[in-house]
């Protein structure tokens, strides 16, 4: 009986570890690269979110809808906190494709500074790229119209 409970516990822990492992741990250098407009050859959005941020979930829902309507949009998510087992199921609920990042071992302040030296840490934070070198940024909830203007896509 105890062995069975230990086995079930180990499976549950392993499942949580696998879900958290779906995230690439973000460091300063990778953060700078992700926010470089020159790296994007197609419209893209980099969105920072947190599991306890209700406005972040509104943005994730909107992005989920928009990416279904226009497959050219690339969405990259960054959990502005260390990866946990709850992150992957949350993003899976929105069926958001694309790379998933979470804050890694660098200090959160250093990562935030690498993302945007003028950013005060408010969430959600969204960076929109048109794929031609243009970049817009917004703190707070984004709208479809805003995303259309910044990316050059229609949804």
Short mmCIF file of C-alpha atoms in Angstrom, two decimals:
data_model
loop_
_atom_site.label_atom_id
_atom_site.label_comp_id
_atom_site.label_asym_id
_atom_site.label_seq_id
_atom_site.Cartn_x
_atom_site.Cartn_y
_atom_site.Cartn_z
CA UNK A 1 0.00 0.00 0.00
CA UNK A 2 2.74 2.46 0.95
CA UNK A 3 4.79 1.52 -2.12
CA UNK A 4 1.78 2.18 -4.29
CA UNK A 5 1.27 5.61 -2.71
CA UNK A 6 4.95 6.44 -3.15
CA UNK A 7 4.77 5.35 -6.80
CA UNK A 8 1.71 7.53 -7.40
CA UNK A 9 3.41 10.46 -5.69
CA UNK A 10 6.52 10.00 -7.82
CA UNK A 11 4.39 9.91 -10.98
CA UNK A 12 2.61 13.09 -9.96
CA UNK A 13 5.90 14.83 -9.24
CA UNK A 14 7.34 13.64 -12.53
CA UNK A 15 4.30 14.93 -14.41
CA UNK A 16 4.67 18.33 -12.76
CA UNK A 17 8.36 18.41 -13.60
CA UNK A 18 7.64 17.55 -17.22
CA UNK A 19 5.10 20.33 -17.49
CA UNK A 20 7.48 22.87 -15.96
CA UNK A 21 10.20 21.56 -18.30
CA UNK A 22 8.12 22.69 -21.30
CA UNK A 23 9.44 26.17 -20.56
CA UNK A 24 12.82 27.49 -21.60
CA UNK A 25 14.42 29.31 -18.69
CA UNK A 26 14.99 32.93 -19.62
CA UNK A 27 18.24 34.72 -18.89
CA UNK A 28 19.33 38.28 -19.70
CA UNK A 29 20.96 37.44 -23.01
CA UNK A 30 18.00 35.47 -24.32
CA UNK A 31 15.63 38.23 -23.14
CA UNK A 32 17.57 40.83 -25.15
CA UNK A 33 17.49 38.58 -28.21
CA UNK A 34 13.74 37.94 -27.92
CA UNK A 35 13.01 41.68 -27.87
CA UNK A 36 15.24 42.55 -30.83
CA UNK A 37 12.96 43.60 -33.71
CA UNK A 38 15.59 42.54 -36.25
CA UNK A 39 15.09 38.89 -35.35
CA UNK A 40 11.49 38.79 -36.62
CA UNK A 41 10.80 38.24 -40.33
CA UNK A 42 7.07 37.80 -39.77
CA UNK A 43 4.58 39.49 -37.44
CA UNK A 44 5.11 38.39 -33.85
CA UNK A 45 4.02 39.11 -30.31
CA UNK A 46 6.05 38.58 -27.17
CA UNK A 47 3.76 38.66 -24.18
CA UNK A 48 4.75 38.67 -20.53
CA UNK A 49 2.26 37.26 -18.09
CA UNK A 50 1.87 35.83 -14.62
CA UNK A 51 -0.35 33.03 -13.35
CA UNK A 52 -2.12 35.32 -10.87
CA UNK A 53 -2.74 38.21 -13.30
CA UNK A 54 -6.33 38.38 -14.55
CA UNK A 55 -5.51 40.99 -17.21
CA UNK A 56 -2.75 38.72 -18.50
CA UNK A 57 -5.31 35.99 -19.07
CA UNK A 58 -7.44 38.41 -21.10
CA UNK A 59 -4.43 39.05 -23.36
CA UNK A 60 -3.70 35.33 -23.65
CA UNK A 61 -7.31 34.67 -24.63
CA UNK A 62 -7.25 37.40 -27.27
CA UNK A 63 -3.95 36.15 -28.69
CA UNK A 64 -5.36 32.63 -28.81
CA UNK A 65 -8.32 33.82 -30.86
CA UNK A 66 -6.20 35.96 -33.18
CA UNK A 67 -3.60 33.28 -33.91
CA UNK A 68 -6.42 30.92 -34.92
CA UNK A 69 -7.65 33.57 -37.37
CA UNK A 70 -4.23 34.35 -38.84
CA UNK A 71 -1.57 31.64 -38.80
CA UNK A 72 1.12 34.17 -39.78
CA UNK A 73 1.13 35.59 -36.25
CA UNK A 74 3.90 34.15 -34.11
CA UNK A 75 3.27 34.23 -30.35
CA UNK A 76 6.02 33.90 -27.75
CA UNK A 77 5.02 33.77 -24.10
CA UNK A 78 7.15 34.68 -21.10
CA UNK A 79 6.01 33.85 -17.58
CA UNK A 80 7.41 36.73 -15.53
CA UNK A 81 8.11 34.30 -12.70
CA UNK A 82 9.90 30.96 -12.28
CA UNK A 83 8.24 28.04 -14.09
CA UNK A 84 5.81 25.93 -12.09
CA UNK A 85 3.70 22.90 -12.91
CA UNK A 86 0.60 25.11 -13.27
CA UNK A 87 2.02 27.20 -16.12
CA UNK A 88 1.83 24.63 -18.93
CA UNK A 89 -1.83 23.67 -18.30
CA UNK A 90 -2.75 27.36 -18.18
CA UNK A 91 -1.18 28.04 -21.57
CA UNK A 92 -2.51 24.75 -22.93
CA UNK A 93 -6.03 25.96 -22.07
CA UNK A 94 -5.50 28.84 -24.52
CA UNK A 95 -3.92 26.54 -27.14
CA UNK A 96 -1.20 29.11 -27.76
CA UNK A 97 1.47 27.80 -30.08
CA UNK A 98 5.03 29.02 -29.96
CA UNK A 99 7.97 29.08 -27.60
CA UNK A 100 7.30 29.32 -23.89
CA UNK A 101 9.73 30.99 -21.54
CA UNK A 102 9.82 31.55 -17.80
CA UNK A 103 12.22 33.55 -15.68
CA UNK A 104 15.39 31.59 -15.02
CA UNK A 105 18.20 31.88 -12.51
CA UNK A 106 19.19 35.49 -13.27
CA UNK A 107 17.61 37.96 -10.88
CA UNK A 108 14.08 39.02 -11.94
CA UNK A 109 15.24 42.65 -11.98
CA UNK A 110 18.11 41.85 -14.35
CA UNK A 111 15.80 39.96 -16.70
CA UNK A 112 13.21 42.75 -16.61
CA UNK A 113 15.91 45.34 -17.38
CA UNK A 114 17.15 43.23 -20.31
CA UNK A 115 13.58 43.04 -21.62
CA UNK A 116 13.04 46.78 -21.38
CA UNK A 117 15.14 49.20 -19.28
CA UNK A 118 12.12 51.54 -19.00
CA UNK A 119 9.71 48.84 -17.84
CA UNK A 120 8.55 49.08 -14.22
CA UNK A 121 7.39 45.44 -14.09
CA UNK A 122 3.66 45.96 -14.61
CA UNK A 123 1.80 43.09 -16.23
CA UNK A 124 0.69 42.21 -18.74
CA UNK A 125 3.44 43.60 -20.95
CA UNK A 126 3.17 43.02 -24.69
CA UNK A 127 5.70 43.64 -27.44
CA UNK A 128 4.38 43.62 -31.00
CA UNK A 129 6.61 43.24 -34.05
CA UNK A 130 5.61 43.83 -37.67
CA UNK A 131 8.32 41.55 -39.10
CA UNK A 132 9.97 44.51 -40.86
CA UNK A 133 11.90 46.01 -37.95
CA UNK A 134 8.97 47.79 -36.28
CA UNK A 135 8.25 47.31 -32.59
CA UNK A 136 5.42 48.57 -30.37
CA UNK A 137 5.00 47.91 -26.67
CA UNK A 138 2.07 48.13 -24.30
CA UNK A 139 1.48 47.57 -20.61
CA UNK A 140 -2.03 46.42 -19.80
CA UNK A 141 -4.71 44.79 -21.88
CA UNK A 142 -4.20 44.96 -25.65
CA UNK A 143 -6.97 45.18 -28.23
CA UNK A 144 -7.40 43.49 -31.57
CA UNK A 145 -7.16 46.85 -33.31
CA UNK A 146 -3.88 47.64 -31.55
CA UNK A 147 -2.45 44.27 -32.57
CA UNK A 148 -3.60 44.75 -36.17
CA UNK A 149 -1.93 48.16 -36.39
CA UNK A 150 1.31 47.04 -34.76
CA UNK A 151 1.72 43.77 -36.69
CA UNK A 152 0.16 44.77 -40.00
CA UNK A 153 -2.11 41.74 -39.91
CA UNK A 154 -5.87 41.55 -40.12
CA UNK A 155 -7.79 39.07 -38.00
#
